mmCIF file of C-alpha atoms and ligand atoms in Angstrom:
data_model
loop_
_atom_site.group_PDB
_atom_site.id
_atom_site.type_symbol
_atom_site.label_atom_id
_atom_site.label_comp_id
_atom_site.label_asym_id
_atom_site.label_seq_id
_atom_site.Cartn_x
_atom_site.Cartn_y
_atom_site.Cartn_z
ATOM 1 C CA MET Q 1303 5.210 -10.167 -6.871
ATOM 2 C CA LEU Q 1304 4.137 -6.272 -7.631
ATOM 3 C CA ARG Q 1305 3.168 -4.746 -9.918
ATOM 4 C CA MET Q 1306 2.414 -0.980 -9.988
ATOM 5 C CA GLN Q 1307 0.882 0.962 -13.126
ATOM 6 C CA GLY Q 1308 0.398 5.192 -14.107
ATOM 7 C CA VAL Q 1309 0.219 5.511 -9.703
ATOM 8 C CA THR Q 1310 0.438 9.006 -8.352
ATOM 9 C CA ARG Q 1311 0.903 10.978 -5.014
ATOM 10 C CA LEU Q 1312 -0.048 14.283 -4.950
ATOM 11 C CA TYR Q 1313 1.037 16.503 -1.541
ATOM 12 C CA ARG Q 1314 -1.821 19.176 -1.068
ATOM 13 C CA THR Q 1315 -1.228 22.167 0.971
ATOM 14 C CA ASP Q 1316 -3.118 25.592 1.611
ATOM 15 C CA SER Q 1317 -1.412 26.583 -1.322
ATOM 16 C CA VAL Q 1318 0.955 24.506 -3.068
ATOM 17 C CA GLU Q 1319 0.735 20.940 -4.235
ATOM 18 C CA THR Q 1320 3.505 18.650 -4.932
ATOM 19 C CA VAL Q 1321 3.894 16.033 -6.825
ATOM 20 C CA ALA Q 1322 5.569 13.578 -5.467
ATOM 21 C CA LEU Q 1323 4.985 10.213 -8.101
ATOM 22 C CA ASP Q 1324 4.033 11.149 -11.690
ATOM 23 C CA GLY Q 1325 2.537 7.939 -13.478
ATOM 24 C CA ILE Q 1326 4.807 5.142 -12.521
ATOM 25 C CA ASP Q 1327 4.853 2.093 -14.171
ATOM 26 C CA LEU Q 1328 6.768 -1.244 -12.131
ATOM 27 C CA ASP Q 1329 7.314 -4.651 -11.584
ATOM 28 C CA ILE Q 1330 8.891 -6.317 -9.450
ATOM 29 C CA ALA Q 1331 9.321 -10.006 -9.451
ATOM 30 C CA ASP Q 1332 9.737 -12.675 -7.097
ATOM 31 C CA GLY Q 1333 13.540 -12.915 -5.577
ATOM 32 C CA GLU Q 1334 14.765 -9.599 -7.297
ATOM 33 C CA PHE Q 1335 17.461 -7.095 -5.865
ATOM 34 C CA VAL Q 1336 15.781 -3.586 -6.643
ATOM 35 C CA ALA Q 1337 18.273 -0.311 -6.075
ATOM 36 C CA ILE Q 1338 16.179 2.916 -6.464
ATOM 37 C CA MET Q 1339 18.070 5.969 -7.080
ATOM 38 C CA GLY Q 1340 18.068 9.243 -8.264
ATOM 39 C CA PRO Q 1341 18.691 12.956 -6.869
ATOM 40 C CA SER Q 1342 17.284 14.559 -3.305
ATOM 41 C CA GLY Q 1343 12.991 15.329 -3.368
ATOM 42 C CA CYS Q 1344 12.701 12.481 -6.897
ATOM 43 C CA GLY Q 1345 10.049 10.617 -4.872
ATOM 44 C CA LYS Q 1346 12.571 7.817 -3.520
ATOM 45 C CA SER Q 1347 11.061 7.374 -0.357
ATOM 46 C CA THR Q 1348 7.341 8.094 -1.084
ATOM 47 C CA LEU Q 1349 7.591 5.550 -4.182
ATOM 48 C CA LEU Q 1350 9.285 2.872 -1.296
ATOM 49 C CA ASN Q 1351 6.500 4.209 1.330
ATOM 50 C CA VAL Q 1352 3.281 3.078 -1.426
ATOM 51 C CA VAL Q 1353 5.761 -0.070 -2.382
ATOM 52 C CA GLY Q 1354 5.038 -0.480 1.648
ATOM 53 C CA MET Q 1355 2.150 0.016 2.346
ATOM 54 C CA LEU Q 1356 2.661 2.821 4.715
ATOM 55 C CA ASP Q 1357 1.273 5.095 2.350
ATOM 56 C CA SER Q 1358 -1.259 5.270 -0.666
ATOM 57 C CA PRO Q 1359 -1.098 6.533 -4.025
ATOM 58 C CA THR Q 1360 -3.592 9.157 -4.936
ATOM 59 C CA GLY Q 1361 -3.945 6.851 -8.994
ATOM 60 C CA GLY Q 1362 -3.057 4.455 -9.983
ATOM 61 C CA SER Q 1363 -2.987 0.834 -9.584
ATOM 62 C CA TYR Q 1364 -0.831 -1.212 -7.364
ATOM 63 C CA VAL Q 1365 -1.523 -5.168 -7.008
ATOM 64 C CA PHE Q 1366 0.281 -6.964 -4.556
ATOM 65 C CA ASN Q 1367 0.781 -10.881 -5.382
ATOM 66 C CA GLY Q 1368 -2.781 -10.955 -6.850
ATOM 67 C CA THR Q 1369 -4.517 -7.962 -4.864
ATOM 68 C CA GLU Q 1370 -5.435 -4.315 -5.410
ATOM 69 C CA VAL Q 1371 -4.306 -2.260 -2.713
ATOM 70 C CA ALA Q 1372 -4.442 1.145 -3.816
ATOM 71 C CA GLY Q 1373 -7.940 1.638 -3.053
ATOM 72 C CA LEU Q 1374 -7.539 -0.181 0.742
ATOM 73 C CA ALA Q 1375 -8.908 1.371 3.906
ATOM 74 C CA GLU Q 1376 -5.721 2.248 6.623
ATOM 75 C CA ALA Q 1377 -6.657 -0.826 8.891
ATOM 76 C CA LYS Q 1378 -6.809 -4.025 6.326
ATOM 77 C CA LEU Q 1379 -3.259 -1.950 4.076
ATOM 78 C CA ALA Q 1380 -1.555 -2.430 7.748
ATOM 79 C CA ASP Q 1381 -2.787 -6.040 8.026
ATOM 80 C CA PHE Q 1382 -1.733 -7.088 4.203
ATOM 81 C CA ARG Q 1383 1.781 -4.809 5.545
ATOM 82 C CA LYS Q 1384 2.280 -6.904 8.468
ATOM 83 C CA ALA Q 1385 1.796 -10.116 6.680
ATOM 84 C CA ASN Q 1386 4.449 -9.189 3.972
ATOM 85 C CA ILE Q 1387 6.375 -6.201 4.041
ATOM 86 C CA GLY Q 1388 9.890 -6.076 6.457
ATOM 87 C CA PHE Q 1389 11.199 -3.134 6.573
ATOM 88 C CA ILE Q 1390 14.731 -1.674 7.461
ATOM 89 C CA PHE Q 1391 15.736 2.094 7.904
ATOM 90 C CA GLN Q 1392 18.376 4.035 7.469
ATOM 91 C CA SER Q 1393 18.588 4.892 11.511
ATOM 92 C CA PHE Q 1394 17.876 0.977 12.202
ATOM 93 C CA ASN Q 1395 14.666 2.331 15.162
ATOM 94 C CA LEU Q 1396 16.403 -0.112 16.800
ATOM 95 C CA VAL Q 1397 15.241 0.161 21.305
ATOM 96 C CA ASP Q 1398 17.727 0.678 23.387
ATOM 97 C CA GLU Q 1399 15.890 -1.289 26.327
ATOM 98 C CA LEU Q 1400 15.643 -3.770 25.270
ATOM 99 C CA SER Q 1401 18.165 -6.364 24.251
ATOM 100 C CA VAL Q 1402 18.992 -7.725 20.734
ATOM 101 C CA ARG Q 1403 17.228 -11.107 21.295
ATOM 102 C CA ASP Q 1404 14.417 -8.964 22.089
ATOM 103 C CA ASN Q 1405 14.175 -6.730 19.456
ATOM 104 C CA ILE Q 1406 14.411 -9.467 17.114
ATOM 105 C CA GLU Q 1407 11.642 -11.442 18.788
ATOM 106 C CA LEU Q 1408 9.464 -8.162 19.450
ATOM 107 C CA ALA Q 1409 9.196 -7.837 15.930
ATOM 108 C CA LEU Q 1410 6.900 -11.428 15.985
ATOM 109 C CA LEU Q 1411 4.281 -10.049 18.971
ATOM 110 C CA TYR Q 1412 2.126 -8.101 16.346
ATOM 111 C CA HIS Q 1413 1.657 -12.392 14.635
ATOM 112 C CA ASP Q 1414 0.091 -14.611 16.988
ATOM 113 C CA VAL Q 1415 3.562 -16.320 16.900
ATOM 114 C CA PRO Q 1416 3.732 -19.433 20.032
ATOM 115 C CA ALA Q 1417 6.277 -18.275 22.578
ATOM 116 C CA ALA Q 1418 8.350 -21.721 21.758
ATOM 117 C CA GLU Q 1419 8.282 -20.876 17.729
ATOM 118 C CA ARG Q 1420 8.493 -16.889 19.180
ATOM 119 C CA ARG Q 1421 12.106 -18.541 20.340
ATOM 120 C CA ARG Q 1422 13.144 -20.351 17.731
ATOM 121 C CA ARG Q 1423 12.893 -18.367 15.080
ATOM 122 C CA THR Q 1424 14.256 -15.346 16.785
ATOM 123 C CA ASP Q 1425 17.925 -17.734 17.766
ATOM 124 C CA ALA Q 1426 17.554 -19.076 13.613
ATOM 125 C CA VAL Q 1427 17.998 -15.316 12.590
ATOM 126 C CA MET Q 1428 20.674 -14.350 15.258
ATOM 127 C CA ASP Q 1429 22.419 -17.020 13.575
ATOM 128 C CA ARG Q 1430 21.307 -15.978 9.596
ATOM 129 C CA VAL Q 1431 23.271 -12.358 9.746
ATOM 130 C CA GLY Q 1432 26.134 -13.652 12.272
ATOM 131 C CA ILE Q 1433 24.758 -11.854 15.706
ATOM 132 C CA ALA Q 1434 24.106 -14.393 17.871
ATOM 133 C CA HIS Q 1435 27.481 -14.057 19.677
ATOM 134 C CA ARG Q 1436 25.399 -10.680 20.638
ATOM 135 C CA ALA Q 1437 22.223 -11.610 21.769
ATOM 136 C CA LYS Q 1438 21.885 -9.779 25.153
ATOM 137 C CA HIS Q 1439 24.054 -7.133 24.491
ATOM 138 C CA ARG Q 1440 21.900 -3.869 24.097
ATOM 139 C CA PRO Q 1441 21.772 -2.010 20.624
ATOM 140 C CA SER Q 1442 24.364 0.615 22.109
ATOM 141 C CA GLN Q 1443 26.584 -1.851 23.115
ATOM 142 C CA LEU Q 1444 27.026 -2.585 19.429
ATOM 143 C CA SER Q 1445 28.944 -1.139 15.524
ATOM 144 C CA GLY Q 1446 26.665 0.446 13.505
ATOM 145 C CA GLY Q 1447 27.439 -2.450 10.855
ATOM 146 C CA GLN Q 1448 26.177 -4.980 13.997
ATOM 147 C CA GLN Q 1449 23.127 -2.116 14.599
ATOM 148 C CA GLN Q 1450 22.004 -2.702 11.296
ATOM 149 C CA ARG Q 1451 22.632 -6.679 11.212
ATOM 150 C CA VAL Q 1452 20.325 -7.272 14.423
ATOM 151 C CA ALA Q 1453 17.478 -4.759 12.163
ATOM 152 C CA VAL Q 1454 17.814 -7.138 9.345
ATOM 153 C CA ALA Q 1455 17.265 -10.478 11.689
ATOM 154 C CA ARG Q 1456 14.308 -8.064 12.614
ATOM 155 C CA ALA Q 1457 12.619 -7.280 9.393
ATOM 156 C CA LEU Q 1458 13.509 -11.544 8.111
ATOM 157 C CA VAL Q 1459 11.947 -12.734 11.137
ATOM 158 C CA ALA Q 1460 8.336 -12.578 10.347
ATOM 159 C CA GLU Q 1461 9.384 -14.151 7.192
ATOM 160 C CA PRO Q 1462 8.390 -11.423 4.600
ATOM 161 C CA LYS Q 1463 7.518 -11.611 0.743
ATOM 162 C CA LEU Q 1464 9.156 -8.330 0.789
ATOM 163 C CA ILE Q 1465 11.963 -6.533 2.606
ATOM 164 C CA LEU Q 1466 12.228 -2.893 1.862
ATOM 165 C CA ALA Q 1467 15.480 -1.507 3.203
ATOM 166 C CA ASP Q 1468 15.379 3.012 2.481
ATOM 167 C CA GLU Q 1469 19.020 3.736 3.021
ATOM 168 C CA PRO Q 1470 20.295 0.819 4.770
ATOM 169 C CA THR Q 1471 23.934 1.710 5.166
ATOM 170 C CA GLY Q 1472 23.392 6.037 4.758
ATOM 171 C CA ASN Q 1473 24.973 6.066 8.405
ATOM 172 C CA LEU Q 1474 27.789 3.263 8.637
ATOM 173 C CA ASP Q 1475 30.785 4.096 7.481
ATOM 174 C CA THR Q 1476 32.304 2.263 3.507
ATOM 175 C CA ASN Q 1477 33.397 -1.410 5.782
ATOM 176 C CA HIS Q 1478 30.691 -1.798 7.704
ATOM 177 C CA GLY Q 1479 28.834 -0.382 5.203
ATOM 178 C CA GLU Q 1480 29.439 -3.428 2.309
ATOM 179 C CA GLU Q 1481 29.418 -6.217 5.141
ATOM 180 C CA VAL Q 1482 25.602 -4.562 4.974
ATOM 181 C CA MET Q 1483 25.550 -4.326 1.550
ATOM 182 C CA ARG Q 1484 26.792 -8.574 1.069
ATOM 183 C CA MET Q 1485 24.845 -9.323 3.948
ATOM 184 C CA LEU Q 1486 21.619 -7.950 1.473
ATOM 185 C CA GLN Q 1487 22.813 -9.856 -1.638
ATOM 186 C CA GLY Q 1488 23.174 -13.235 0.465
ATOM 187 C CA LEU Q 1489 20.259 -12.984 1.718
ATOM 188 C CA ASN Q 1490 18.529 -12.291 -2.240
ATOM 189 C CA ALA Q 1491 20.481 -15.038 -3.747
ATOM 190 C CA GLU Q 1492 18.375 -17.259 -0.916
ATOM 191 C CA GLY Q 1493 15.447 -15.834 -2.104
ATOM 192 C CA SER Q 1494 14.501 -12.414 -0.508
ATOM 193 C CA THR Q 1495 13.158 -10.457 -3.065
ATOM 194 C CA ILE Q 1496 14.670 -6.881 -1.988
ATOM 195 C CA VAL Q 1497 13.964 -3.055 -3.079
ATOM 196 C CA MET Q 1498 16.092 -0.628 -1.520
ATOM 197 C CA VAL Q 1499 16.658 3.041 -1.471
ATOM 198 C CA THR Q 1500 20.415 4.145 -1.971
ATOM 199 C CA HIS Q 1501 22.439 7.170 -3.018
ATOM 200 C CA SER Q 1502 25.629 5.372 -2.864
ATOM 201 C CA PRO Q 1503 26.642 3.948 -6.768
ATOM 202 C CA ALA Q 1504 28.796 1.028 -5.527
ATOM 203 C CA HIS Q 1505 25.831 0.164 -3.457
ATOM 204 C CA ALA Q 1506 23.223 0.144 -6.563
ATOM 205 C CA ASP Q 1507 25.434 -2.453 -7.550
ATOM 206 C CA TYR Q 1508 24.922 -5.793 -5.084
ATOM 207 C CA ALA Q 1509 21.142 -5.109 -6.609
ATOM 208 C CA SER Q 1510 20.403 -6.900 -9.915
ATOM 209 C CA ARG Q 1511 18.200 -3.894 -11.629
ATOM 210 C CA VAL Q 1512 18.927 -0.394 -10.712
ATOM 211 C CA VAL Q 1513 15.938 2.293 -11.715
ATOM 212 C CA ASN Q 1514 16.556 5.807 -11.800
ATOM 213 C CA MET Q 1515 14.092 8.355 -10.927
ATOM 214 C CA LEU Q 1516 13.756 12.056 -11.910
ATOM 215 C CA ASP Q 1517 10.921 14.592 -10.830
ATOM 216 C CA GLY Q 1518 8.552 11.548 -9.528
ATOM 217 C CA ARG Q 1519 9.085 10.324 -12.313
ATOM 218 C CA ILE Q 1520 11.089 6.598 -13.676
ATOM 219 C CA LEU Q 1521 13.937 8.112 -16.398
ATOM 220 C CA GLN Q 1522 15.498 4.834 -16.931
ATOM 221 C CA GLU Q 1523 16.535 1.061 -16.138
ATOM 222 C CA ARG Q 1524 18.990 -1.146 -15.984
ATOM 223 C CA ARG Q 1525 19.519 -4.680 -15.318
ATOM 224 C CA ARG Q 1526 22.641 -5.718 -14.316
ATOM 225 C CA ALA Q 1527 23.769 -9.024 -16.807
ATOM 226 C CA ALA Q 1528 23.563 -12.429 -14.783
HETATM 227 P P1 LIG E 1287 13.313 11.815 -1.864
HETATM 228 O O1 LIG E 1287 12.998 10.421 -0.942
HETATM 229 O O2 LIG E 1287 13.974 11.483 -3.486
HETATM 230 O O3 LIG E 1287 14.568 12.875 -1.798
HETATM 231 P P2 LIG E 1287 10.945 12.798 -1.495
HETATM 232 O O4 LIG E 1287 9.783 10.841 -1.713
HETATM 233 O O5 LIG E 1287 11.045 12.560 0.132
HETATM 234 O O6 LIG E 1287 11.981 12.207 -1.839
HETATM 235 O O7 LIG E 1287 9.982 13.664 -1.883
HETATM 236 C C1 LIG E 1287 9.139 13.907 -3.257
HETATM 237 C C2 LIG E 1287 8.866 15.224 -3.331
HETATM 238 O O8 LIG E 1287 7.887 14.982 -2.061
HETATM 239 C C3 LIG E 1287 9.802 16.375 -2.772
HETATM 240 O O9 LIG E 1287 9.415 17.210 -3.471
HETATM 241 C C4 LIG E 1287 9.421 16.242 -1.369
HETATM 242 O O10 LIG E 1287 8.916 17.615 -1.215
HETATM 243 C C5 LIG E 1287 7.544 16.182 -0.890
HETATM 244 N N1 LIG E 1287 6.512 15.669 0.096
HETATM 245 C C6 LIG E 1287 7.229 14.612 0.901
HETATM 246 N N2 LIG E 1287 6.712 14.265 1.696
HETATM 247 C C7 LIG E 1287 5.761 15.363 1.610
HETATM 248 C C8 LIG E 1287 4.727 15.480 2.485
HETATM 249 N N3 LIG E 1287 4.610 15.419 3.828
HETATM 250 N N4 LIG E 1287 4.471 16.805 2.471
HETATM 251 C C9 LIG E 1287 4.790 17.803 1.458
HETATM 252 N N5 LIG E 1287 5.667 17.088 -0.140
HETATM 253 C C10 LIG E 1287 6.000 16.039 0.756
#
């Protein structure tokens, strides 16, 4: 699905230069579930943002599904991102003025999907993550675990090739965290490709591969025995 070679990301201010990514080589195949771990400041979020095309590398090559995206202009990159990537964030990022159903359907408004088809797909994805019985609720009326289910449904509804999750369990208690991890594992078993940043070794164990980072580099990779 994607291949990075020698990817760098420098941040420059007037006086300091920070090397957030320092020559990343990373291949991710269709159907993988990859966890990215490492100490605070090692570049995990920067890597996820570059993978998700929210940010561009300052050097190196990033090929996504056969297309070199490293040098793409912002508008092109945004189109590519919209067509291919679904995001899940630590803080859910739901709109509290909208119902669960409308939060999910909103993700399709940018995709030129006809209304009847939007409804069908929203219903299907709510069933899939087990939130259909709360379709008319507002996000604030749900538990954290349920809110993250809605966010997962919103990420899934446009049928992205790749799902990116930035500490998806960071705001959840142990039980809800594990519930969300089991759901991600289930989606992966059904074919979704997932890349997740996590601080939790227990949650990284749900992934098929763990990538450990330090100082902007990949230190070590570990595949779980099938
Ligand atoms: P992590 O997600 O592993 O905590 P980050 O990817 O957020 O790490 O950050 C990697 C490094 O890049 C850190 O040293 C951080 O201070 C720096 N950094 C991140 N974003 C910016 C930015 N917008 N401007 C300058 N430096 C940044």
